[in-house]
Backbone as CSV, one residue per row, in Angstrom:
resi,resn,N_x,N_y,N_z,CA_x,CA_y,CA_z,C_x,C_y,C_z
1,MET,83.262,234.427,82.914,84.065,234.494,81.653,85.055,234.951,81.240
2,TRP,85.835,234.411,80.500,87.525,234.624,80.587,87.733,234.457,78.840
3,SER,88.206,235.545,78.625,89.039,235.686,77.048,89.955,236.430,77.101
4,HIS,90.680,236.262,75.847,91.836,236.894,75.653,91.945,237.592,73.857
5,PRO,92.141,238.528,73.646,91.949,239.610,72.304,92.725,238.320,71.385
6,ASN,93.686,237.959,72.095,94.534,236.651,71.008,93.940,235.209,70.329
7,LEU,92.865,235.088,71.124,92.390,233.491,71.106,90.392,233.691,70.341
8,PRO,90.297,233.125,69.434,89.318,233.372,69.300,88.049,232.607,69.681
9,TYR,88.028,232.533,70.664,87.569,231.996,71.785,87.190,232.417,73.003
10,SER,86.153,232.145,73.709,86.023,232.304,75.381,86.103,230.928,76.535
11,LEU,86.434,231.371,77.560,85.798,230.367,78.292,85.046,230.645,79.459
12,THR,84.154,230.152,79.425,82.981,230.019,80.918,83.333,229.365,81.790
13,LEU,83.874,230.054,83.417,84.123,228.901,84.205,83.134,229.493,85.242
14,SER,82.339,228.403,85.676,81.421,228.231,86.611,81.964,228.395,88.343
15,GLY,81.053,228.725,89.116,81.708,228.944,90.190,81.506,230.410,90.838
16,LYS,82.049,230.243,92.148,82.355,231.302,92.646,83.846,231.992,93.088
17,ASP,84.066,233.104,93.095,85.476,233.037,93.593,85.842,232.685,95.074
18,GLY,87.061,232.129,94.256,87.409,231.050,95.578,87.007,229.164,95.873
19,ASP,85.669,229.153,94.814,85.941,227.676,94.986,86.795,226.864,93.991
20,ASN,86.539,225.799,94.089,87.641,224.743,93.267,87.437,224.723,92.688
21,ALA,88.000,224.836,91.147,87.414,224.862,90.232,88.179,222.992,89.895
22,GLY,86.618,222.486,88.506,86.633,221.170,88.744,87.768,220.456,87.474
23,ARG,88.063,219.250,87.663,89.036,218.826,86.688,88.901,219.194,85.105
24,TYR,87.791,219.674,84.342,87.088,219.613,83.482,87.825,221.075,82.817
25,GLN,87.295,222.025,83.925,87.986,223.268,84.328,89.234,223.934,84.044
26,GLU,89.844,223.224,84.898,91.291,222.644,85.032,92.037,222.970,83.490
27,LYS,91.190,221.520,82.740,91.582,221.204,81.620,91.114,221.983,80.418
28,ASP,90.071,223.233,80.299,90.246,223.822,79.886,91.231,225.095,79.421
29,VAL,91.324,225.606,80.723,92.165,226.349,81.076,93.757,225.845,80.460
30,ARG,94.075,225.437,81.063,95.410,224.667,80.499,95.231,224.553,78.894
31,ASN,94.606,223.964,78.403,94.614,224.158,76.788,94.613,225.643,76.466
32,ALA,94.073,226.745,77.227,93.723,227.921,76.519,94.961,228.447,77.093
33,LEU,95.510,228.211,77.605,97.014,228.894,78.113,97.939,228.356,77.055
34,ARG,97.467,227.055,76.508,98.921,226.226,75.439,98.390,227.023,74.331
35,ASP,97.117,227.150,74.120,96.783,227.778,72.620,97.161,229.257,72.283
36,LEU,97.244,229.735,73.504,98.090,231.209,73.816,99.477,231.112,73.320
37,GLN,100.054,230.449,74.465,101.824,230.077,73.941,101.578,229.725,72.477
38,GLY,101.113,229.324,71.815,101.548,228.740,70.835,101.138,229.309,69.590
39,LEU,100.393,230.470,69.951,100.259,231.986,68.895,101.317,233.068,69.359
40,GLU,101.930,232.826,70.381,102.844,233.980,70.851,104.362,233.735,70.238
41,GLU,104.691,231.519,70.054,106.110,231.841,70.021,106.464,231.885,68.985
42,PRO,105.609,231.764,67.393,106.324,232.092,66.133,106.627,233.411,65.969
43,GLU,106.263,234.353,66.595,106.331,236.251,66.984,107.355,235.914,67.236
44,ASN,107.865,235.302,68.128,109.340,235.494,69.207,110.544,235.180,67.909
45,GLU,110.562,233.936,67.193,111.255,233.396,66.335,112.486,234.351,65.811
46,GLY,111.400,235.226,65.345,112.831,236.242,64.674,113.058,236.923,65.241
47,GLU,113.767,236.629,67.089,113.936,238.154,67.243,115.594,237.386,67.758
């Protein structure tokens, strides 16, 4: 289970440590990172 305090959802990544991720898992992680970046960008615009 992966979560971040700024995201309203968490991800469940199946498999064991060292296993290759499935394409759908790569897409889920990429989308979560994109969502997180989108949340952080507006805060940085005023600096």
